[in-house]
Amino acid sequence: HPHSHPRHPGACTMLPLLLLLLPTAHGIVEHVDYVPFLVKTPTLEGLTTASTFVLEQPRCLFNKYSNVDIWLVVALEQTASKFNNSVEPGTPESAFQLFPDPVPAYMTLNATLANYPCPKPNGEITVLRVGSETSCARDMARYSCNGPLPGPGPYKVKFLALKGSKPVAETNWSQPIMLRTAKSPSSITTMDRGHSAGMIALTTILSILFAILLAGLVAMLIFWGSDSCGGSSTFSKPEAVTVRRYNTHHVYDQPAARL
Amino acid sequence: MAKSDDCVHILQGLLVFGNVVIGMCGIALTAECIYFVTDPYGLYPLLEATENNDIYAAAWIGIFVGFALFALSILGIIGVIKSDKTLLLVYIILMLITFAFEMASCITAATHRDFLTPNLFLKQMLERYQKSDPANNNDQWMIEGVTKTWDKLMLQNHCCGVLGPSDWQEYTSAFRVTHSDADFPWPRKCCVLDAQGIPVNLDGCKLGVPGYYNSNGCYDAISGPMNTHAWGVAWFGFAILCWTFCVLLGTMFYWSGIEY
């Protein structure tokens, strides 16, 4: 193409025009300034699990293109730089099953602009769950499988728009996405023996009461054995007999000679 | 003489009253412990699997102690009214034995309640729920008990896990061995189910969208009944024992004053 020293003023407008034609002519990929991110609303419990994560859908990004396929590129943080945009999807070079070794990044979740209508209707949850297809994880016939991720990461993703099989636009790489690592249940401690105050009080008081009762029983039996101190406070039995005084009739001896 | 007569009658009256109360409390204790032993909330398999089911042993002891208290209170009433030294001595000794048993029951219930922490149930759930390779018959029995109980708990109380669905993500589990993380971030029973038992929105449940899965933990549904059980046995028993202590002291005093 012509370079340096344009002689006539028309060349100043010619250059930008030519540069506009260049991407379609020579395959330079346009950069869309968008960073893919994990879903923010609504709050999802399963935003990241041990082998999946959930991305916000790329709405209203690639609308100026027509007839593009939008692919998701998933790479490890350290292999993201090795990814070449000209790798074609559905081939062993971008196969999920061969990720991460030897393939540095795989391409999956193929969609068209019709799948991502713009603008986004209110109230709809627009998500992409990366790692949800378990059936094709080992199926070598489906290189673009959205299979469960093989490790905790960290992962980086970006969206790539392809026309035919040529890349026309890409987004930025996302921030590193770290997945959850599960601990073993044997690490759970169950032996924290904190005795509650109630239990200690209950035990103490009951022990004291029982000790007093035993002492009382022993004292009782000892004093039963010795007859001495039993008589201080005696209770009479209910059927106690009381002596009643009775009058004795005096027989007066009347002289019989009163005749 | 008359004053001493009055004192005797008052003491006899008090002792009879004390024994009547003991008898009624004994019946109440038996009824309460039978209620707990029937396990109305179906949580016994969880305790059985922790090999820590002593609060049930405490309830069983409570049943028999309740009966004993009732029978002994009748004996006590007869003994006090007849002022029979032998009868009252038998009464006192048997009551002390019953006191000892009830004391054991209360202390057991209170102590073992302290062992039932969330971590205990969490560990057991992770290790046993839907475990697929039992080590022996006993293990198999416990696995079935734990799995059925947890399924029932999660279904009826609309809850998931001990502290929440994140339990299944934070720890590996026997469940995780047979169910992949991508398909089952948590068990299906954690999803909101329709009348047929099918998740209303399976994708929503797997994502964790509020409204399609149960976000609470089940620990409250477990600890509520267990607390009621343990404290019911322990503190009611404690109250009965305090009252019995007073009645027994009075009876000992009365006994030592009876003159043949």
Short mmCIF file of C-alpha atoms in Angstrom, two decimals:
data_model
loop_
_atom_site.label_atom_id
_atom_site.label_comp_id
_atom_site.label_asym_id
_atom_site.label_seq_id
_atom_site.Cartn_x
_atom_site.Cartn_y
_atom_site.Cartn_z
CA HIS A 1 0.00 0.00 0.00
CA PRO A 2 1.24 3.57 -0.54
CA HIS A 3 3.27 4.93 2.32
CA SER A 4 5.18 8.15 3.10
CA HIS A 5 4.94 11.47 1.23
CA PRO A 6 1.36 11.69 -0.04
CA ARG A 7 1.62 14.43 -2.68
CA HIS A 8 -1.98 15.55 -2.91
CA PRO A 9 -4.47 16.51 -0.17
CA GLY A 10 -6.81 13.63 -1.10
CA ALA A 11 -4.27 11.20 0.20
CA CYS A 12 -4.99 12.26 3.80
CA THR A 13 -8.52 10.88 3.51
CA MET A 14 -7.40 7.96 1.42
CA LEU A 15 -5.22 6.53 4.14
CA PRO A 16 -7.91 6.13 6.80
CA LEU A 17 -10.26 4.70 4.15
CA LEU A 18 -7.68 2.17 3.21
CA LEU A 19 -7.03 1.34 6.83
CA LEU A 20 -10.75 0.68 7.30
CA LEU A 21 -10.71 -1.81 4.48
CA LEU A 22 -7.66 -3.53 5.85
CA PRO A 23 -9.24 -5.63 8.62
CA THR A 24 -11.61 -7.38 6.26
CA ALA A 25 -8.93 -7.73 3.66
CA HIS A 26 -6.10 -8.99 5.87
CA GLY A 27 -7.86 -10.51 8.96
CA ILE A 28 -6.85 -8.08 11.69
CA VAL A 29 -9.14 -8.60 14.61
CA GLU A 30 -10.97 -5.61 16.03
CA HIS A 31 -10.69 -5.14 19.75
CA VAL A 32 -13.94 -4.57 21.66
CA ASP A 33 -13.26 -2.91 24.97
CA TYR A 34 -15.19 -5.26 27.24
CA VAL A 35 -13.94 -7.42 30.08
CA PRO A 36 -15.97 -10.60 30.64
CA PHE A 37 -17.11 -10.91 34.23
CA LEU A 38 -18.90 -13.26 36.57
CA VAL A 39 -22.61 -12.60 37.06
CA LYS A 40 -23.27 -9.84 39.56
CA THR A 41 -27.07 -9.80 39.80
CA PRO A 42 -28.80 -11.85 41.02
CA THR A 43 -26.48 -13.29 43.67
CA LEU A 44 -25.95 -16.89 42.69
CA GLU A 45 -25.01 -19.54 45.22
CA GLY A 46 -23.32 -21.57 42.52
CA LEU A 47 -21.40 -18.66 40.98
CA THR A 48 -18.22 -20.68 41.22
CA THR A 49 -18.14 -24.34 42.14
CA ALA A 50 -15.28 -26.80 41.98
CA SER A 51 -15.60 -27.25 38.20
CA THR A 52 -17.96 -24.57 36.85
CA PHE A 53 -18.41 -20.82 36.87
CA VAL A 54 -21.08 -18.49 35.59
CA LEU A 55 -20.41 -15.61 33.21
CA GLU A 56 -22.60 -12.71 32.23
CA GLN A 57 -23.72 -13.00 28.60
CA PRO A 58 -22.06 -10.63 26.10
CA ARG A 59 -25.07 -8.56 25.11
CA CYS A 60 -24.95 -5.53 22.79
CA LEU A 61 -21.28 -6.04 21.98
CA PHE A 62 -21.00 -7.38 18.49
CA ASN A 63 -24.11 -5.83 17.03
CA LYS A 64 -22.40 -3.96 14.26
CA TYR A 65 -21.41 -7.26 12.68
CA SER A 66 -23.82 -9.49 10.90
CA ASN A 67 -23.63 -13.22 10.58
CA VAL A 68 -21.02 -13.72 13.24
CA ASP A 69 -20.58 -16.68 15.56
CA ILE A 70 -19.58 -15.68 19.05
CA TRP A 71 -17.34 -18.19 20.79
CA LEU A 72 -16.01 -18.28 24.31
CA VAL A 73 -12.30 -18.90 24.70
CA VAL A 74 -11.25 -20.43 28.01
CA ALA A 75 -7.60 -20.53 29.03
CA LEU A 76 -5.54 -20.86 32.15
CA GLU A 77 -4.06 -17.62 33.42
CA GLN A 78 -0.59 -18.73 32.45
CA THR A 79 -1.52 -20.10 29.03
CA ALA A 80 -3.74 -17.22 27.91
CA SER A 81 -0.93 -15.44 26.12
CA LYS A 82 -0.19 -18.52 24.03
CA PHE A 83 -3.63 -18.47 22.40
CA ASN A 84 -3.69 -17.52 18.73
CA ASN A 85 -6.87 -15.95 17.40
CA SER A 86 -6.59 -17.78 14.12
CA VAL A 87 -7.16 -21.18 15.73
CA GLU A 88 -10.39 -22.57 14.36
CA PRO A 89 -13.10 -23.90 16.64
CA GLY A 90 -14.15 -27.53 16.43
CA THR A 91 -10.61 -28.70 15.71
CA PRO A 92 -8.12 -30.55 17.91
CA GLU A 93 -6.18 -27.31 18.41
CA SER A 94 -9.10 -25.85 20.34
CA ALA A 95 -10.54 -29.04 21.78
CA PHE A 96 -11.85 -29.10 25.34
CA GLN A 97 -10.75 -32.68 25.81
CA LEU A 98 -7.13 -31.78 25.13
CA PHE A 99 -7.11 -28.81 27.53
CA PRO A 100 -4.82 -27.79 29.25
CA ASP A 101 -2.17 -30.05 27.90
CA PRO A 102 -1.29 -29.68 25.02
CA VAL A 103 -4.00 -27.18 24.05
CA PRO A 104 -3.46 -23.78 25.77
CA ALA A 105 -7.09 -22.67 25.37
CA TYR A 106 -10.32 -24.22 24.15
CA MET A 107 -13.31 -22.69 22.42
CA THR A 108 -16.86 -23.47 23.40
CA LEU A 109 -20.37 -22.10 23.90
CA ASN A 110 -20.99 -21.24 20.28
CA ALA A 111 -23.80 -18.70 19.78
CA THR A 112 -25.14 -16.29 17.20
CA LEU A 113 -26.32 -12.72 17.64
CA ALA A 114 -29.89 -14.04 17.83
CA ASN A 115 -28.97 -15.83 21.06
CA TYR A 116 -27.86 -12.55 22.60
CA PRO A 117 -30.63 -10.07 21.71
CA CYS A 118 -29.94 -6.47 22.45
CA PRO A 119 -31.07 -4.69 24.57
CA LYS A 120 -31.35 -7.14 27.43
CA PRO A 121 -34.99 -7.50 28.58
CA ASN A 122 -35.59 -6.53 32.18
CA GLY A 123 -36.03 -9.28 34.69
CA GLU A 124 -34.33 -11.97 32.66
CA ILE A 125 -31.34 -13.77 33.98
CA THR A 126 -28.75 -13.87 31.21
CA VAL A 127 -25.97 -16.23 32.14
CA LEU A 128 -23.49 -18.58 30.60
CA ARG A 129 -22.60 -21.54 32.78
CA VAL A 130 -19.13 -22.69 31.83
CA GLY A 131 -18.62 -26.36 32.60
CA SER A 132 -22.20 -27.60 32.61
CA GLU A 133 -22.03 -30.32 29.94
CA THR A 134 -20.87 -33.53 31.52
CA SER A 135 -22.06 -35.90 28.79
CA CYS A 136 -19.49 -34.92 26.17
CA ALA A 137 -16.51 -34.44 28.48
CA ARG A 138 -14.78 -37.51 27.08
CA ASP A 139 -16.43 -37.57 23.68
CA MET A 140 -13.65 -36.92 21.17
CA ALA A 141 -16.23 -36.30 18.46
CA ARG A 142 -17.28 -33.03 20.10
CA TYR A 143 -14.29 -30.77 20.42
CA SER A 144 -16.36 -27.76 21.39
CA CYS A 145 -17.84 -29.43 24.45
CA ASN A 146 -18.62 -27.14 27.38
CA GLY A 147 -17.22 -29.67 29.81
CA PRO A 148 -16.44 -29.35 33.51
CA LEU A 149 -13.17 -27.55 34.15
CA PRO A 150 -10.29 -29.79 35.09
CA GLY A 151 -8.90 -27.90 38.07
CA PRO A 152 -9.31 -24.91 40.33
CA GLY A 153 -7.62 -22.55 37.84
CA PRO A 154 -7.18 -19.61 37.83
CA TYR A 155 -8.85 -19.23 34.44
CA LYS A 156 -9.14 -16.36 31.99
CA VAL A 157 -11.85 -16.07 29.32
CA LYS A 158 -12.64 -13.86 26.39
CA PHE A 159 -15.22 -13.71 23.62
CA LEU A 160 -14.23 -14.10 20.01
CA ALA A 161 -16.51 -13.25 17.07
CA LEU A 162 -15.92 -15.29 13.92
CA LYS A 163 -17.31 -14.69 10.49
CA GLY A 164 -17.11 -17.89 8.57
CA SER A 165 -14.03 -19.20 10.28
CA LYS A 166 -12.11 -15.94 10.39
CA PRO A 167 -11.96 -13.94 13.62
CA VAL A 168 -13.31 -10.41 13.27
CA ALA A 169 -13.57 -9.13 16.83
CA GLU A 170 -12.43 -10.03 20.29
CA THR A 171 -12.94 -8.73 23.81
CA ASN A 172 -10.37 -8.30 26.54
CA TRP A 173 -9.29 -11.20 28.64
CA SER A 174 -11.20 -11.38 31.92
CA GLN A 175 -9.69 -11.05 35.38
CA PRO A 176 -8.40 -14.39 36.68
CA ILE A 177 -11.29 -16.58 37.85
CA MET A 178 -10.45 -18.89 40.73
CA LEU A 179 -12.67 -21.89 41.41
CA ARG A 180 -13.43 -23.48 44.77
CA THR A 181 -11.26 -26.13 46.29
CA ALA A 182 -13.00 -28.57 48.61
CA LYS A 183 -11.47 -29.71 51.89
CA SER A 184 -11.71 -33.21 53.23
CA PRO A 185 -14.37 -33.84 55.90
CA SER A 186 -11.79 -35.43 58.16
CA SER A 187 -10.48 -31.91 58.74
CA ILE A 188 -13.68 -31.06 60.65
CA THR A 189 -13.07 -31.00 64.39
CA THR A 190 -15.91 -32.45 66.42
CA MET A 191 -14.10 -32.79 69.68
CA ASP A 192 -14.47 -29.25 71.00
CA ARG A 193 -15.88 -30.30 74.34
CA GLY A 194 -17.27 -27.13 75.83
CA HIS A 195 -19.44 -28.07 78.77
CA SER A 196 -22.26 -25.65 79.22
CA ALA A 197 -22.71 -23.85 82.51
CA GLY A 198 -26.12 -25.45 82.99
CA MET A 199 -24.73 -28.94 82.88
CA ILE A 200 -22.01 -28.15 85.41
CA ALA A 201 -24.49 -26.53 87.80
CA LEU A 202 -26.89 -29.44 87.49
CA THR A 203 -24.19 -32.03 88.18
CA THR A 204 -22.80 -30.16 91.16
CA ILE A 205 -26.10 -29.50 92.86
CA LEU A 206 -27.39 -33.02 92.38
CA SER A 207 -24.18 -34.51 93.74
CA ILE A 208 -24.39 -32.35 96.83
CA LEU A 209 -28.04 -33.25 97.43
CA PHE A 210 -27.31 -36.94 97.05
CA ALA A 211 -24.39 -36.71 99.45
CA ILE A 212 -26.55 -35.01 102.07
CA LEU A 213 -29.20 -37.69 101.73
CA LEU A 214 -26.65 -40.47 102.12
CA ALA A 215 -25.24 -38.78 105.19
CA GLY A 216 -28.74 -38.47 106.60
CA LEU A 217 -29.40 -42.15 105.99
CA VAL A 218 -26.17 -43.15 107.71
CA ALA A 219 -26.95 -40.90 110.68
CA MET A 220 -30.43 -42.37 110.90
CA LEU A 221 -29.17 -45.95 110.97
CA ILE A 222 -26.49 -45.18 113.53
CA PHE A 223 -28.96 -43.62 115.90
CA TRP A 224 -31.35 -46.49 115.45
CA GLY A 225 -28.65 -48.85 116.63
CA SER A 226 -28.03 -46.88 119.79
CA ASP A 227 -31.22 -46.47 121.84
CA SER A 228 -30.03 -43.41 123.72
CA CYS A 229 -30.91 -40.35 121.71
CA GLY A 230 -34.13 -41.71 120.32
CA GLY A 231 -36.36 -40.31 123.03
CA SER A 232 -35.98 -36.54 122.79
CA SER A 233 -38.86 -35.74 120.51
CA THR A 234 -41.15 -38.61 120.51
CA PHE A 235 -44.36 -38.73 118.61
CA SER A 236 -47.16 -40.67 120.16
CA LYS A 237 -48.89 -43.19 118.04
CA PRO A 238 -52.37 -42.20 116.89
CA GLU A 239 -54.15 -44.90 118.84
CA ALA A 240 -52.66 -43.81 122.22
CA VAL A 241 -54.58 -44.99 125.25
CA THR A 242 -55.35 -42.39 127.93
CA VAL A 243 -56.27 -43.35 131.41
CA ARG A 244 -59.63 -42.01 132.38
CA ARG A 245 -60.53 -41.29 135.94
CA TYR A 246 -63.68 -42.83 137.04
CA ASN A 247 -65.67 -42.17 140.13
CA THR A 248 -65.98 -44.87 142.68
CA HIS A 249 -69.34 -44.96 144.26
CA HIS A 250 -69.10 -44.94 148.00
CA VAL A 251 -71.56 -47.25 149.61
CA TYR A 252 -72.90 -45.60 152.72
CA ASP A 253 -73.51 -48.13 155.47
CA GLN A 254 -76.99 -47.23 156.79
CA PRO A 255 -77.63 -48.53 160.32
CA ALA A 256 -80.34 -51.18 160.01
CA ALA A 257 -81.48 -50.53 163.74
CA ARG A 258 -83.28 -47.35 163.05
CA LEU A 259 -86.44 -49.23 163.52
CA MET B 1 -48.81 -33.00 124.54
CA ALA B 2 -51.41 -31.33 122.35
CA LYS B 3 -48.80 -29.15 120.71
CA SER B 4 -46.64 -32.13 119.91
CA ASP B 5 -49.70 -33.84 118.48
CA ASP B 6 -50.29 -30.87 116.21
CA CYS B 7 -46.67 -30.90 115.07
CA VAL B 8 -46.94 -34.56 114.23
CA HIS B 9 -50.10 -34.03 112.25
CA ILE B 10 -48.61 -31.11 110.36
CA LEU B 11 -45.51 -33.07 109.51
CA GLN B 12 -47.57 -36.06 108.45
CA GLY B 13 -49.72 -33.81 106.29
CA LEU B 14 -46.69 -32.25 104.66
CA LEU B 15 -45.11 -35.59 103.97
CA VAL B 16 -48.30 -36.96 102.48
CA PHE B 17 -48.62 -33.87 100.31
CA GLY B 18 -44.97 -34.19 99.27
CA ASN B 19 -45.47 -37.79 98.28
CA VAL B 20 -48.58 -36.99 96.29
CA VAL B 21 -46.62 -34.42 94.31
CA ILE B 22 -43.83 -36.92 93.77
CA GLY B 23 -46.32 -39.46 92.48
CA MET B 24 -47.85 -37.05 90.01
CA CYS B 25 -44.43 -35.87 88.83
CA GLY B 26 -43.40 -39.48 88.36
CA ILE B 27 -46.33 -40.04 86.03
CA ALA B 28 -45.51 -36.83 84.17
CA LEU B 29 -41.87 -37.86 83.82
CA THR B 30 -42.86 -41.24 82.41
CA ALA B 31 -45.20 -39.63 79.91
CA GLU B 32 -42.61 -37.07 78.82
CA CYS B 33 -39.91 -39.68 78.38
CA ILE B 34 -42.21 -41.99 76.41
CA TYR B 35 -42.89 -39.05 74.10
CA PHE B 36 -39.19 -38.47 73.55
CA VAL B 37 -38.42 -42.13 73.03
CA THR B 38 -41.01 -42.39 70.25
CA ASP B 39 -38.86 -39.87 68.33
CA PRO B 40 -41.61 -37.75 66.77
CA TYR B 41 -39.13 -35.83 64.59
CA GLY B 42 -37.39 -38.89 63.23
CA LEU B 43 -33.90 -37.77 64.26
CA TYR B 44 -32.84 -40.96 66.01
CA PRO B 45 -30.92 -42.43 63.01
CA LEU B 46 -28.66 -39.40 63.04
CA LEU B 47 -27.78 -39.97 66.68
CA GLU B 48 -27.39 -43.67 66.14
CA ALA B 49 -24.88 -42.97 63.39
CA THR B 50 -22.85 -40.68 65.61
CA GLU B 51 -22.70 -43.56 68.09
CA ASN B 52 -23.73 -40.99 70.64
CA ASN B 53 -27.35 -41.74 71.41
CA ASP B 54 -27.09 -41.46 75.18
CA ILE B 55 -29.82 -38.86 75.43
CA TYR B 56 -32.14 -41.69 74.41
CA ALA B 57 -30.71 -43.88 77.14
CA ALA B 58 -31.43 -41.05 79.57
CA ALA B 59 -35.05 -40.96 78.39
CA TRP B 60 -35.41 -44.72 78.82
CA ILE B 61 -34.13 -44.49 82.39
CA GLY B 62 -36.60 -41.66 82.91
CA ILE B 63 -39.52 -43.90 82.01
CA PHE B 64 -38.67 -46.46 84.66
CA VAL B 65 -37.74 -43.89 87.27
CA GLY B 66 -41.12 -42.23 86.76
CA PHE B 67 -42.93 -45.48 87.49
CA ALA B 68 -40.74 -46.15 90.50
CA LEU B 69 -41.42 -42.70 91.89
CA PHE B 70 -45.14 -43.22 91.55
CA ALA B 71 -45.06 -46.62 93.28
CA LEU B 72 -42.75 -45.42 96.03
CA SER B 73 -44.86 -42.36 96.71
CA ILE B 74 -47.82 -44.61 97.46
CA LEU B 75 -45.62 -46.66 99.77
CA GLY B 76 -44.50 -43.46 101.44
CA ILE B 77 -48.03 -42.22 102.02
CA ILE B 78 -49.02 -45.53 103.63
CA GLY B 79 -45.88 -45.56 105.75
CA VAL B 80 -46.37 -42.02 107.02
CA ILE B 81 -50.02 -42.52 107.92
CA LYS B 82 -49.34 -45.78 109.76
CA SER B 83 -46.08 -44.45 111.26
CA ASP B 84 -44.49 -47.78 110.50
CA LYS B 85 -40.71 -47.66 111.00
CA THR B 86 -39.94 -50.66 108.78
CA LEU B 87 -42.08 -49.45 105.92
CA LEU B 88 -40.56 -46.02 106.04
CA LEU B 89 -37.03 -47.42 106.14
CA VAL B 90 -37.73 -49.47 103.02
CA TYR B 91 -39.24 -46.37 101.45
CA ILE B 92 -36.19 -44.25 102.20
CA ILE B 93 -33.70 -46.78 100.88
CA LEU B 94 -35.63 -47.45 97.67
CA MET B 95 -36.10 -43.73 97.12
CA LEU B 96 -32.37 -43.20 97.44
CA ILE B 97 -31.75 -45.80 94.76
CA THR B 98 -34.31 -44.16 92.50
CA PHE B 99 -32.71 -40.80 93.23
CA ALA B 100 -29.36 -42.15 92.10
CA PHE B 101 -30.80 -43.45 88.84
CA GLU B 102 -32.61 -40.25 88.07
CA MET B 103 -29.46 -38.29 88.83
CA ALA B 104 -27.61 -40.43 86.30
CA SER B 105 -30.31 -39.78 83.72
CA CYS B 106 -30.24 -36.01 84.18
CA ILE B 107 -26.48 -35.75 84.06
CA THR B 108 -26.29 -38.00 80.98
CA ALA B 109 -28.90 -35.98 79.12
CA ALA B 110 -27.20 -32.69 79.94
CA THR B 111 -23.67 -33.88 79.15
CA HIS B 112 -24.48 -35.55 75.88
CA ARG B 113 -26.49 -32.62 74.65
CA ASP B 114 -23.24 -30.67 74.72
CA PHE B 115 -21.70 -33.11 72.25
CA LEU B 116 -24.29 -32.45 69.57
CA THR B 117 -22.56 -29.59 67.75
CA PRO B 118 -23.10 -28.55 64.11
CA ASN B 119 -19.69 -29.94 63.20
CA LEU B 120 -20.69 -33.39 64.42
CA PHE B 121 -23.70 -33.53 62.14
CA LEU B 122 -21.78 -31.93 59.26
CA LYS B 123 -19.04 -34.52 59.38
CA GLN B 124 -21.53 -37.35 59.59
CA MET B 125 -23.61 -36.01 56.71
CA LEU B 126 -20.57 -35.59 54.47
CA GLU B 127 -19.21 -39.02 55.29
CA ARG B 128 -22.43 -41.02 55.15
CA TYR B 129 -25.08 -39.33 52.99
CA GLN B 130 -25.54 -41.42 49.86
CA LYS B 131 -22.31 -43.26 50.40
CA SER B 132 -22.10 -46.01 47.83
CA ASP B 133 -19.54 -48.47 49.20
CA PRO B 134 -20.42 -49.54 52.74
CA ALA B 135 -17.65 -51.15 54.77
CA ASN B 136 -19.89 -53.67 56.54
CA ASN B 137 -23.51 -54.34 57.47
CA ASN B 138 -23.44 -51.90 60.35
CA ASP B 139 -22.09 -49.21 58.05
CA GLN B 140 -24.81 -50.00 55.50
CA TRP B 141 -27.48 -49.68 58.19
CA MET B 142 -26.13 -46.31 59.30
CA ILE B 143 -25.83 -45.07 55.70
CA GLU B 144 -29.47 -45.91 55.01
CA GLY B 145 -30.57 -44.24 58.23
CA VAL B 146 -28.58 -41.08 57.59
CA THR B 147 -29.64 -40.81 53.94
CA LYS B 148 -33.34 -41.30 54.63
CA THR B 149 -33.30 -38.92 57.57
CA TRP B 150 -31.51 -36.18 55.66
CA ASP B 151 -33.81 -36.53 52.66
CA LYS B 152 -36.82 -36.22 54.92
CA LEU B 153 -35.32 -33.28 56.79
CA MET B 154 -34.43 -31.35 53.63
CA LEU B 155 -37.82 -32.03 52.10
CA GLN B 156 -39.96 -31.13 55.09
CA ASN B 157 -37.99 -28.17 56.40
CA HIS B 158 -36.97 -26.71 53.03
CA CYS B 159 -33.35 -26.61 54.00
CA CYS B 160 -30.04 -27.86 52.64
CA GLY B 161 -26.99 -29.19 54.43
CA VAL B 162 -26.15 -28.36 58.04
CA LEU B 163 -25.16 -24.72 57.63
CA GLY B 164 -26.25 -24.22 54.00
CA PRO B 165 -25.75 -25.57 50.45
CA SER B 166 -22.16 -24.34 50.58
CA ASP B 167 -21.40 -27.31 52.86
CA TRP B 168 -21.46 -29.47 49.75
CA GLN B 169 -19.02 -27.16 47.99
CA GLU B 170 -16.62 -26.48 50.81
CA TYR B 171 -15.96 -30.13 51.58
CA THR B 172 -15.60 -33.28 49.55
CA SER B 173 -18.07 -35.95 50.52
CA ALA B 174 -19.25 -39.49 49.86
CA PHE B 175 -22.01 -37.88 47.81
CA ARG B 176 -19.43 -36.12 45.62
CA VAL B 177 -17.80 -39.46 44.75
CA THR B 178 -20.84 -40.65 42.82
CA HIS B 179 -22.35 -37.33 41.77
CA SER B 180 -20.25 -34.93 39.70
CA ASP B 181 -19.87 -31.36 40.84
CA ALA B 182 -21.13 -29.89 37.56
CA ASP B 183 -24.39 -31.88 37.59
CA PHE B 184 -24.94 -31.89 41.34
CA PRO B 185 -23.42 -28.91 43.10
CA TRP B 186 -25.74 -30.02 45.92
CA PRO B 187 -28.25 -32.87 46.19
CA ARG B 188 -31.51 -32.65 44.29
CA LYS B 189 -33.44 -32.56 47.55
CA CYS B 190 -32.01 -29.08 48.09
CA CYS B 191 -33.97 -27.84 45.07
CA VAL B 192 -37.47 -26.44 45.37
CA LEU B 193 -39.59 -29.41 44.36
CA ASP B 194 -43.10 -29.59 43.00
CA ALA B 195 -45.81 -31.95 44.14
CA GLN B 196 -44.29 -34.88 42.24
CA GLY B 197 -40.87 -34.38 43.76
CA ILE B 198 -39.30 -32.99 40.58
CA PRO B 199 -37.28 -29.76 40.75
CA VAL B 200 -39.30 -26.79 39.60
CA ASN B 201 -36.34 -25.39 37.67
CA LEU B 202 -33.32 -27.65 37.58
CA ASP B 203 -30.99 -25.15 35.95
CA GLY B 204 -32.05 -22.49 38.41
CA CYS B 205 -31.33 -24.91 41.22
CA LYS B 206 -27.88 -25.82 39.88
CA LEU B 207 -26.98 -22.16 39.43
CA GLY B 208 -28.26 -21.28 42.86
CA VAL B 209 -30.85 -18.71 41.78
CA PRO B 210 -32.79 -17.52 44.82
CA GLY B 211 -36.22 -19.08 44.82
CA TYR B 212 -35.26 -22.34 43.12
CA TYR B 213 -33.15 -23.86 45.85
CA ASN B 214 -33.20 -24.05 49.66
CA SER B 215 -30.63 -21.64 51.02
CA ASN B 216 -31.01 -22.29 54.77
CA GLY B 217 -29.15 -24.90 56.74
CA CYS B 218 -30.98 -27.68 58.56
CA TYR B 219 -29.16 -27.31 61.87
CA ASP B 220 -32.00 -25.40 63.49
CA ALA B 221 -34.44 -28.13 62.55
CA ILE B 222 -32.17 -30.68 64.23
CA SER B 223 -31.05 -28.82 67.30
CA GLY B 224 -34.51 -27.52 68.23
CA PRO B 225 -36.06 -30.93 69.00
CA MET B 226 -32.83 -32.25 70.50
CA ASN B 227 -32.55 -29.33 72.87
CA THR B 228 -36.15 -29.77 73.94
CA HIS B 229 -35.50 -33.46 74.49
CA ALA B 230 -32.31 -33.10 76.46
CA TRP B 231 -33.34 -30.15 78.58
CA GLY B 232 -36.80 -31.63 79.14
CA VAL B 233 -35.31 -34.77 80.60
CA ALA B 234 -32.49 -33.03 82.46
CA TRP B 235 -34.24 -30.04 84.01
CA PHE B 236 -37.58 -31.62 84.78
CA GLY B 237 -35.70 -34.47 86.41
CA PHE B 238 -33.65 -31.95 88.36
CA ALA B 239 -36.79 -30.24 89.65
CA ILE B 240 -38.28 -33.55 90.74
CA LEU B 241 -35.07 -34.47 92.50
CA CYS B 242 -34.95 -31.22 94.44
CA TRP B 243 -38.49 -31.76 95.65
CA THR B 244 -37.73 -35.40 96.47
CA PHE B 245 -34.71 -34.28 98.46
CA CYS B 246 -36.89 -32.17 100.72
CA VAL B 247 -39.49 -34.89 101.15
CA LEU B 248 -36.82 -37.46 101.98
CA LEU B 249 -35.21 -35.22 104.57
CA GLY B 250 -38.59 -34.71 106.16
CA THR B 251 -39.24 -38.43 106.11
CA MET B 252 -35.89 -39.17 107.75
CA PHE B 253 -36.67 -36.68 110.49
CA TYR B 254 -40.13 -38.16 110.97
CA TRP B 255 -38.69 -41.69 111.04
CA SER B 256 -36.15 -40.87 113.70
CA GLY B 257 -38.91 -39.47 115.89
CA ILE B 258 -41.22 -42.48 115.81
CA GLU B 259 -41.21 -44.31 119.13
CA TYR B 260 -42.25 -47.90 119.31
#
